[in-house]
Coordinates of C-alpha atoms in Angstrom, one line a residue:
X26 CA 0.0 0.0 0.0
X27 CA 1.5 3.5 -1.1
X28 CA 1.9 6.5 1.7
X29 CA -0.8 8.1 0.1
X30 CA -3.3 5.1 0.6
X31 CA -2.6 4.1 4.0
X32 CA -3.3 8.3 4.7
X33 CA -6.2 8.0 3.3
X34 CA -7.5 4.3 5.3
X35 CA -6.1 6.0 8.1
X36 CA -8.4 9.4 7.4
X37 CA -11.3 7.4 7.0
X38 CA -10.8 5.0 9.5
X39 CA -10.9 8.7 12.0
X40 CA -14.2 9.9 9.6
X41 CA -15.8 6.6 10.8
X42 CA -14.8 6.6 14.2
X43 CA -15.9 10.1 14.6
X44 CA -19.3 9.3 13.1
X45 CA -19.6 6.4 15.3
X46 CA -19.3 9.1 18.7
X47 CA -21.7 11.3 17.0
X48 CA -24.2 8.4 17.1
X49 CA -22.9 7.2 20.1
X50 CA -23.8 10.7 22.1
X51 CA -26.9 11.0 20.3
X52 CA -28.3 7.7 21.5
X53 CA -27.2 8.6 24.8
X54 CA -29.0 12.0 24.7
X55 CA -32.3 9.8 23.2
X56 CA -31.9 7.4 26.1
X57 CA -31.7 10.2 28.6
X58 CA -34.8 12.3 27.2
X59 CA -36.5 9.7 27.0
X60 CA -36.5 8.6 31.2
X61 CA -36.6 12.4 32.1
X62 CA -39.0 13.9 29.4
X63 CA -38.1 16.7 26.7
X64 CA -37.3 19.7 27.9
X65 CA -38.5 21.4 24.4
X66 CA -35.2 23.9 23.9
X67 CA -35.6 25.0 20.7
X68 CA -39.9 24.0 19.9
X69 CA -43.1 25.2 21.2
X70 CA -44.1 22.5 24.7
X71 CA -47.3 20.8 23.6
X72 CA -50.8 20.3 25.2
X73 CA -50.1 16.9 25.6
X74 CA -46.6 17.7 27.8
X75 CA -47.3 20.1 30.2
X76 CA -47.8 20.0 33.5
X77 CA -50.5 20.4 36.3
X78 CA -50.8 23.7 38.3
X79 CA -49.4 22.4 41.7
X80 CA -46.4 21.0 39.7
X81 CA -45.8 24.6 38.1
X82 CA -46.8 26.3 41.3
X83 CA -44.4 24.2 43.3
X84 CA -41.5 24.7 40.5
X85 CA -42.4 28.4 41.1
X86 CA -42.6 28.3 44.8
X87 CA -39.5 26.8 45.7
X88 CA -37.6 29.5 43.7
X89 CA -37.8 32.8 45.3
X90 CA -38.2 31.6 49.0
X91 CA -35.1 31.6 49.8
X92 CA -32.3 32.3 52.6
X93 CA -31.1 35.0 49.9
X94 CA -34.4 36.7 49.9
X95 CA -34.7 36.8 53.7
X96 CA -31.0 37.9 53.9
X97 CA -32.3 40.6 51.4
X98 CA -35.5 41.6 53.6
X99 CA -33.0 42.0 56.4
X100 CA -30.7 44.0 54.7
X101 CA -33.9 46.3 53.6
X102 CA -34.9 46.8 57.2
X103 CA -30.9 47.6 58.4
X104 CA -30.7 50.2 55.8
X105 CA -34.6 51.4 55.6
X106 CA -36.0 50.5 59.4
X107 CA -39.0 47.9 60.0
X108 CA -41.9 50.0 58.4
X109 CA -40.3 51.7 54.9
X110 CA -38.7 48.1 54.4
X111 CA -42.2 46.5 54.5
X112 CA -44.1 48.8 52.2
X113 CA -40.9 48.5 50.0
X114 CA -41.2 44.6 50.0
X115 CA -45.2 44.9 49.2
X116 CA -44.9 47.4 47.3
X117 CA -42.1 45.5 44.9
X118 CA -44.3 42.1 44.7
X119 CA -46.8 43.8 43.5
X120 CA -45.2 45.1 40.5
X121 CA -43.3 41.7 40.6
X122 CA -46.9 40.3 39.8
X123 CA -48.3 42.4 36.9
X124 CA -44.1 41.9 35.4
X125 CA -44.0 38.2 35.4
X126 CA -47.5 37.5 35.4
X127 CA -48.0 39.2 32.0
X128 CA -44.6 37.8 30.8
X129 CA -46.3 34.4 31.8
X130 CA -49.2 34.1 29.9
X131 CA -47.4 35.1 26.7
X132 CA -45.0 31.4 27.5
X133 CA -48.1 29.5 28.3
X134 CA -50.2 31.0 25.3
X135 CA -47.7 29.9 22.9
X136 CA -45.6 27.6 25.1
X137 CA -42.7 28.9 24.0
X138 CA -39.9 29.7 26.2
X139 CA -37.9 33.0 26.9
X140 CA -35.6 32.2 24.0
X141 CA -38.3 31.8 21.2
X142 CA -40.3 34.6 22.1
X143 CA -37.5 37.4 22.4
X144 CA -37.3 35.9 18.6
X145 CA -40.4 38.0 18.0
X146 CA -39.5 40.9 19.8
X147 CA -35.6 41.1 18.9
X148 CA -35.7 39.1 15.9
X149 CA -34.7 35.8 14.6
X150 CA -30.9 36.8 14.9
X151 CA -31.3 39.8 17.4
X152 CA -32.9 37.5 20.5
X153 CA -29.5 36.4 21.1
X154 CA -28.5 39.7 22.5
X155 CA -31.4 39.7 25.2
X156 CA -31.3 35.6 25.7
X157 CA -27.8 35.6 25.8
X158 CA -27.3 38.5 28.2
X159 CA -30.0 36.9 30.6
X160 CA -28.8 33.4 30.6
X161 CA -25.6 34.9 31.1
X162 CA -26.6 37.0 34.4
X163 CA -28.2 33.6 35.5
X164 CA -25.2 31.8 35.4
X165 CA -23.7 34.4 37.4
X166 CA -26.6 34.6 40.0
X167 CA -26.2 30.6 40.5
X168 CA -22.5 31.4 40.6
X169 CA -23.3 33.9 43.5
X170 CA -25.8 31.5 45.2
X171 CA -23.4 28.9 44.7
X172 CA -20.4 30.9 46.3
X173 CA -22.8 31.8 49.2
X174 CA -23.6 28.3 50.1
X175 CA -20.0 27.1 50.4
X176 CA -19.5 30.3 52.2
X177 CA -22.2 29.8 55.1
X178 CA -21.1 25.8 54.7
X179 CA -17.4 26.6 55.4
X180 CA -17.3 29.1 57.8
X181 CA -20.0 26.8 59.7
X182 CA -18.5 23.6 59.5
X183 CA -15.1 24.2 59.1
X184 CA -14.7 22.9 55.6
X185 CA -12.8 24.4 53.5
X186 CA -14.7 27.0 51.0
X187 CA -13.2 25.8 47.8
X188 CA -14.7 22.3 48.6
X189 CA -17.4 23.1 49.8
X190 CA -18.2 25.0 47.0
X191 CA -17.3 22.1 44.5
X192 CA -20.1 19.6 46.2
X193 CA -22.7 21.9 46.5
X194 CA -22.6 23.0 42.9
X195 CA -22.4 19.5 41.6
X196 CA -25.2 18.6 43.4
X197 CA -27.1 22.1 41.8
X198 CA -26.1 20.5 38.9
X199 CA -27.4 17.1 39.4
X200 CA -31.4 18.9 39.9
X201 CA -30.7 21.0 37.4
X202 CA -30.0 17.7 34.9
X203 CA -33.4 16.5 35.4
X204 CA -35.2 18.8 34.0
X205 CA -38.4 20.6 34.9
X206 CA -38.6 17.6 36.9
X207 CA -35.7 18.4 39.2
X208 CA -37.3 22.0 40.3
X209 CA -40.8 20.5 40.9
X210 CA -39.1 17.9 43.3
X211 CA -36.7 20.4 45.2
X212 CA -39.4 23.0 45.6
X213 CA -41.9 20.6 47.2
X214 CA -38.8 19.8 49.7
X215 CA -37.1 23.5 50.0
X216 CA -40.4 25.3 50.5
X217 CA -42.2 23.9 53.3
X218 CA -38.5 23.4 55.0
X219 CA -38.1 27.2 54.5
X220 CA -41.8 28.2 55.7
X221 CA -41.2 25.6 59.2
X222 CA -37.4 26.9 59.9
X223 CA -38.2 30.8 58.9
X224 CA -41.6 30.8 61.3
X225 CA -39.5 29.2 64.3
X226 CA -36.2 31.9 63.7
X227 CA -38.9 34.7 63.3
X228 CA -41.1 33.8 66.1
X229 CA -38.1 32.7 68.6
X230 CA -36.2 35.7 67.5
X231 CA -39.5 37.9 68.4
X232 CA -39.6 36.5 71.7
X233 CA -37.2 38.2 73.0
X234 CA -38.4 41.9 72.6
X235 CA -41.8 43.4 72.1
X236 CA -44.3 43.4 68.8
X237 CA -43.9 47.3 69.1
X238 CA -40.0 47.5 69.1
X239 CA -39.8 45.2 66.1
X240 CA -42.8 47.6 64.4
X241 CA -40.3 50.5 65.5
X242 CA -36.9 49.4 65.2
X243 CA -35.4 52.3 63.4
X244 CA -33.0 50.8 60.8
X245 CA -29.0 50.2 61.9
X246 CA -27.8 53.8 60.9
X247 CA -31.2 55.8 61.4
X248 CA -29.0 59.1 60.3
X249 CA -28.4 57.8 57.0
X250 CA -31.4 55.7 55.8
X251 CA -31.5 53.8 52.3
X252 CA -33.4 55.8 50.2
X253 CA -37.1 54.2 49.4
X254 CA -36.3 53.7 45.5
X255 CA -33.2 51.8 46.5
X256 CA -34.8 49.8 48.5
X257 CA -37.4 48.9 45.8
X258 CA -35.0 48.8 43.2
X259 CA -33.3 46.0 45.4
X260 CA -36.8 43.8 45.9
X261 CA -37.5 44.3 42.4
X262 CA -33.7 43.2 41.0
X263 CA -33.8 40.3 43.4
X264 CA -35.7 38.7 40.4
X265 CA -35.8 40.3 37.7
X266 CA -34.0 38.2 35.6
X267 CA -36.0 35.1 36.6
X268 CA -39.0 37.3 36.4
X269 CA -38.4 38.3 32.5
X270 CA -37.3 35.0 31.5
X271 CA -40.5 33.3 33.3
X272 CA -41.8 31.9 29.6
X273 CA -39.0 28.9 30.9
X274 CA -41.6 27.9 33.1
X275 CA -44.8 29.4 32.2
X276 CA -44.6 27.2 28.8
X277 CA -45.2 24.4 30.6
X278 CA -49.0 25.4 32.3
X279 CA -52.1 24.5 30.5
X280 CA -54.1 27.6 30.6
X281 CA -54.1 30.9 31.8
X282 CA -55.3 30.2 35.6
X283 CA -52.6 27.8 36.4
X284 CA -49.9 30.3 35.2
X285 CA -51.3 33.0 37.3
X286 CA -51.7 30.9 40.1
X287 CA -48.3 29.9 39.5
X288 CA -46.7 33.3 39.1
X289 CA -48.9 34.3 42.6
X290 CA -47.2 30.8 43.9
X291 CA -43.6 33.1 43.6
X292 CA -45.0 36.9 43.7
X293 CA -46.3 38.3 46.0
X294 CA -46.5 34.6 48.3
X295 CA -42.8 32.8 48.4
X296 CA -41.0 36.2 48.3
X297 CA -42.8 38.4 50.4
X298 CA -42.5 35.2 53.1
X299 CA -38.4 35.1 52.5
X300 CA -38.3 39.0 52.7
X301 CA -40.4 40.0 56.2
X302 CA -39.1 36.9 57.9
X303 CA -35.6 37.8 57.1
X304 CA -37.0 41.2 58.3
X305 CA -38.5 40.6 61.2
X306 CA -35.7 38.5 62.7
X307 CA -33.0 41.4 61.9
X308 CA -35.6 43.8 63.5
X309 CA -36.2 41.8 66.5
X310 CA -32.6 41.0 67.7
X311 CA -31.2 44.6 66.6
X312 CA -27.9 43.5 66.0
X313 CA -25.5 46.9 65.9
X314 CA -23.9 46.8 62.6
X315 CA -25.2 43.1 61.4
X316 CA -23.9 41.1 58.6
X317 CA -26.6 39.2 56.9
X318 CA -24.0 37.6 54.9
X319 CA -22.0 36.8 57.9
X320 CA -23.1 35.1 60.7
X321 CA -26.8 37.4 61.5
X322 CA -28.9 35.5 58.9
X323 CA -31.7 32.3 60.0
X324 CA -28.8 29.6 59.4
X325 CA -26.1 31.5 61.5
X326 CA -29.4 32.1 64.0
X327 CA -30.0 28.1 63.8
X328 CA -26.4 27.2 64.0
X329 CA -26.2 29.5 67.6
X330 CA -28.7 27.8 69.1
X331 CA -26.7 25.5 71.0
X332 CA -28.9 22.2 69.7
X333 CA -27.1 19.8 68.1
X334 CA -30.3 18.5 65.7
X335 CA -30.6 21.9 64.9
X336 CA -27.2 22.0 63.2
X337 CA -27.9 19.0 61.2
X338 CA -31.3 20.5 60.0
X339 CA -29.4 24.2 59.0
X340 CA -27.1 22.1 56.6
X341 CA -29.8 20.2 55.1
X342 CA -31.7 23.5 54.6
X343 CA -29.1 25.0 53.4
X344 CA -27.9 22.5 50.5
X345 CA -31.9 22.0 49.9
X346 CA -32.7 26.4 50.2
X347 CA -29.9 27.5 48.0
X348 CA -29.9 24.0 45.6
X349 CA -33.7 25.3 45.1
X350 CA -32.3 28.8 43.5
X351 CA -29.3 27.5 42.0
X352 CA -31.1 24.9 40.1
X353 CA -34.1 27.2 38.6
X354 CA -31.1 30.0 37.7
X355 CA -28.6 27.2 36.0
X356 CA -31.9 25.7 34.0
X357 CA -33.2 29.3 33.0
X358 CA -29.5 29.8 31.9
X359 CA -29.0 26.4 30.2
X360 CA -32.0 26.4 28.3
X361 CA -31.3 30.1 26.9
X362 CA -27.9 29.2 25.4
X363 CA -28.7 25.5 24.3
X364 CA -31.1 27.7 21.8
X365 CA -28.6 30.1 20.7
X366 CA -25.8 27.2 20.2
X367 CA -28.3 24.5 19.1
X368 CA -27.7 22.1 21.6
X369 CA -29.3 20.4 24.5
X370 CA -30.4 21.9 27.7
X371 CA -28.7 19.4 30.0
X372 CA -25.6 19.2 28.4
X373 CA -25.9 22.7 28.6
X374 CA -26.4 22.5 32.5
X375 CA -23.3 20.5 32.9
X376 CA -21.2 23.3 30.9
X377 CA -22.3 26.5 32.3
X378 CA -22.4 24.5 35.9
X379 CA -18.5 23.8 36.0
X380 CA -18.3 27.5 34.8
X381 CA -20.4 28.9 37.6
X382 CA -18.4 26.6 40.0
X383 CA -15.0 27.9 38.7
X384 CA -16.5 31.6 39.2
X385 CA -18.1 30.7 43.1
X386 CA -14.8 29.5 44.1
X387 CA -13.6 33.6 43.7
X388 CA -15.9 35.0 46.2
X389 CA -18.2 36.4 43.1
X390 CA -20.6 36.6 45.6
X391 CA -18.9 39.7 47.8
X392 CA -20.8 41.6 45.2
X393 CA -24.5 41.0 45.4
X394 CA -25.7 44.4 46.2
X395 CA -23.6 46.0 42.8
X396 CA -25.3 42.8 41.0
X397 CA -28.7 43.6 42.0
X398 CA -28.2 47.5 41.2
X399 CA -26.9 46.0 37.7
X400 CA -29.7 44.0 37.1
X401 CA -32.0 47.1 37.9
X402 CA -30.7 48.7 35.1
X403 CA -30.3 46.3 32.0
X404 CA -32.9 43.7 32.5
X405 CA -36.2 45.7 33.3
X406 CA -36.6 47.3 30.0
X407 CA -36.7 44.1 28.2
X408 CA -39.6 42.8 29.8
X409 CA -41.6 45.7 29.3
X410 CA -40.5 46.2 25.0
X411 CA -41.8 42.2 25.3
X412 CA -44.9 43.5 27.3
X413 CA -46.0 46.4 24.8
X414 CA -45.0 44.7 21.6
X415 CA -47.5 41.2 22.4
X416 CA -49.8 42.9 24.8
X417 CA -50.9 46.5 22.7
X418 CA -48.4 46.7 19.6
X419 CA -48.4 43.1 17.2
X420 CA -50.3 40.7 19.2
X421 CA -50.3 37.2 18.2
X422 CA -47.6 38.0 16.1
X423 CA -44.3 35.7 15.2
X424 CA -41.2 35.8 14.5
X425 CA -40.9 37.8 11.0
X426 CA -37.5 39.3 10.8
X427 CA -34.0 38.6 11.8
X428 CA -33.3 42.1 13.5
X429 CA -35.7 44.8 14.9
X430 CA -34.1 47.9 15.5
X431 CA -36.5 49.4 17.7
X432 CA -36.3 47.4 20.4
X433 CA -33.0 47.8 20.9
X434 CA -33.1 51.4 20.1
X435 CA -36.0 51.4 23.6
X436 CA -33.8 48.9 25.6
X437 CA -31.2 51.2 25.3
X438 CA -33.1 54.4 26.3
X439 CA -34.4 52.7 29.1
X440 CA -30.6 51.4 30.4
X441 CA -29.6 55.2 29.7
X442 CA -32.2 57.1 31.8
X443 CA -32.0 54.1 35.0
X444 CA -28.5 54.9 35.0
X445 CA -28.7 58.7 34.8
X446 CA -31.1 57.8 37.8
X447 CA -28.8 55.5 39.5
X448 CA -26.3 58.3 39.8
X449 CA -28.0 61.6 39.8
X450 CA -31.4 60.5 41.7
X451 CA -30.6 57.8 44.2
X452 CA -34.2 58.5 46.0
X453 CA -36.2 57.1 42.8
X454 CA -36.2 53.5 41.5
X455 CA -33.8 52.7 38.4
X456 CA -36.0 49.2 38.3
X457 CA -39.0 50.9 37.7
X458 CA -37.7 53.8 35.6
X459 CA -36.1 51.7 33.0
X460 CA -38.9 49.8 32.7
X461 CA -41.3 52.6 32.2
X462 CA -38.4 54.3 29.8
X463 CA -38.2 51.2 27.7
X464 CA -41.6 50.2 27.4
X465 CA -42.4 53.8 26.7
X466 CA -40.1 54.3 23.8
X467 CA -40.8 51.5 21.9
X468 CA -44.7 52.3 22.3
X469 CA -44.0 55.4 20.7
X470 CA -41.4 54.5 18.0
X471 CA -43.7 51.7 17.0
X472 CA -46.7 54.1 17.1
X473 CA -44.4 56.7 14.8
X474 CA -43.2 53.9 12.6
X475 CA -46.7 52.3 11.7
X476 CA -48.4 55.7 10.9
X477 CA -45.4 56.4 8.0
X478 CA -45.7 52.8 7.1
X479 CA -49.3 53.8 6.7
X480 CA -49.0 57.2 4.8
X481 CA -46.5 55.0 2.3

């Protein structure tokens, strides 16, 4: 046999084998969807797949109410006091509902999820801008979450952080894996855990003063008070990016009452629970100068209670509480890039997973509050362009082009003015105003545009 023959057995002996791993992987992808159900990445969820309102209420449920959120209520009431931090949280889930519940019935109307109808909005081509910049904040909120549970875990337990932070976001990764499944599962377990362990920290903790100090407790720095639209801004940011990609789980209710139910499930109900718990706990002990971060949270409360089944219960709540979040942010995340690189949600999860990991392990987390005043500004507007454009603009339209300019020309506007706000009018919400901005603009540039299309 020449040189030039055995290259060429040798060539196609590597074309064969490499065809043979293609089918290989894709027989193991068919095996896997086929004992944990389609996840329906890049297609609209049919009738015939979804799921029943508990299941969606529960996937819901066990997202928001969270140590996170009551670390966030008690941070509200340190920088706002006990009475400005609870019309804030109200307030907030309020607007929460009208945002996600809107955004909602659009996924369950069409069953598509975020991904597919940003293609309306942004264009064929375009969506990738707004999926991609979500899923990429989602990874780096399970990233935070992630570095916040082996932060808690090793300063606990005495385990060192890095691998601490290794287990718990494999196992994040491991719910995530299943599927819609997975967060139905951990939310039936983290939720009521959350609701029975909150109660007792809030109730025990409220034992030792009086109903009237907590309703008075004057904030941790009364002389320099977080201004009101900071404080919404922050409830509002806490989920905003889960709130505008909610299509992910919408898509999957039959009809319009289980996706409101389900949305109520999160907002107001599971967050407002996390937030004045967290709240009421930090207002009741008045700890000068607390760090919910630290040690003054309900698992640093539970882990100073002296009892040893205590302890156990704080580090299965933990794992559980946080592996709730971390899952429903890594599956929001996973399934917006498996549509924009045409591949699988799961093997998606496994990918961004070991990326969030790698970015947990450098204390990403150190920076919540500049995350959530980052998320205030960038992600609101999108919902609302998505809002306008289905709800009063082009409803039941689909995707018809591969760019549309003026959405991004309105995101954009409504970025600029939150961060003119951000800097120059701290007392006012930059949530709210880019949203308003955003969804603003495009009503009137879309208004503009279709009476010249019509004088044409």
């Amino acid at each position: 046999m020449t040189q030039d023959n055995k290259a060429a057995a040798v060539k196609g002996e590597g074309h064969h084998y490499g065809e043979h791993l293609v089918d290989e992987i894709h027989h193991i992808e068919e095996e896997v969807e086929h004992a944990l159900g389609k996840e329906y990445e890049h297609t609209a969820v049919p009738m015939s797949a979804r799921r029943s309102m508990f299941s969606v209420s529960m996937v819901w449920m066990g997202f928001p109410m969270i140590i996170t959120g009551a670390m966030t209520g008690s941070l509200l009431v340190l920088g706002m006091g006990f009475k400005d931090a609870m019309w804030a949280i109200l307030i907030g889930n309020l607007i929460m509902f009208g945002y996600v519940g809107l955004l909602g019935l659009l996924g369950t109307k069409k069953g598509f999820n975020f991904a597919l109808l940003a293609s309306i909005v942004f264009g064929r081509k375009g969506y990738a801008l707004a999926s991609g910049l979500l899923s990429t904040l989602l990874l780096g909120w399970y990233a935070v979450q992630t570095g916040i549970a082996g932060a808690l875990l090793s300063s606990s337990y005495d385990i060192n952080y890095v691998v601490m932070t290794i287990i718990a976001g494999a196992l994040f990764i491991g719910i995530t894996f299943i599927g819609v499944r997975g967060l139905h599962w951990i939310g039936i377990i983290s939720a009521p855990l959350f609701v029975v362990l909150a109660l007792w920290v809030a109730i025990d903790a409220s034992s030792k003063t009086t109903f009237d100090a907590v309703m008075a407790y004057p904030g941790n720095h009364p002389d320099k008070l977080l201004p009101f639209g900071v404080g919404l801004t922050m409830v509002i940011a806490l989920f905003i990016d889960a709130g505008t990609v909610t299509p992910d789980f919408n898509r999957w209710a039959k009809d319009k009452k289980s996706s409101l139910v389900a949305t109520f499930s999160a907002f107001p109900f599971a967050n407002m629970i996390a937030l004045i718990l967290g709240g009421v706990m930090t207002a009741a002990l008045a700890v000068p100068d607390a760090n919910p971060f630290g040690k003054d949270n309900m698992f640093g409360y539970m882990m100073s209670s002296g009892s040893g089944f205590l302890v156990v219960i704080a580090f299965v709540f933990l794992l559980a509480n946080l592996g709730s979040v971390c899952s429903h942010c890594l599956y929001n995340a996973s399934t917006g890039w498996s549509r924009i690189l045409r591949s699988e949600m799961r093997l998606m999860a496994i990918a961004l997973g070991v990326i969030g990991i790698i970015v947990a392990a450098t204390n990403v987390w150190a920076f919540f509050i500049q995350w959530l005043s980052l998320l205030g500004i960038i992600v609101p507007p999108i919902g609302a362009i998505i809002i306008v454009d289905q709800y009063l603009k082009r409803p039941g339209s689909d995707i018809d082009a591969d760019w549309r300019p003026l959405a991004f020309i309105a995101w954009a506007a409504g970025s600029v003015v939150a961060f003119i706000v951000e800097k120059g009018m701290p007392g006012m919400s930059t949530a709210i105003s880019s949203a308003l901005v955003g969804g603003i603009t495009y009503w009137v540039l879309m208004t503009v545009y279709a009476r010249k299309a019509a004088i044409r």
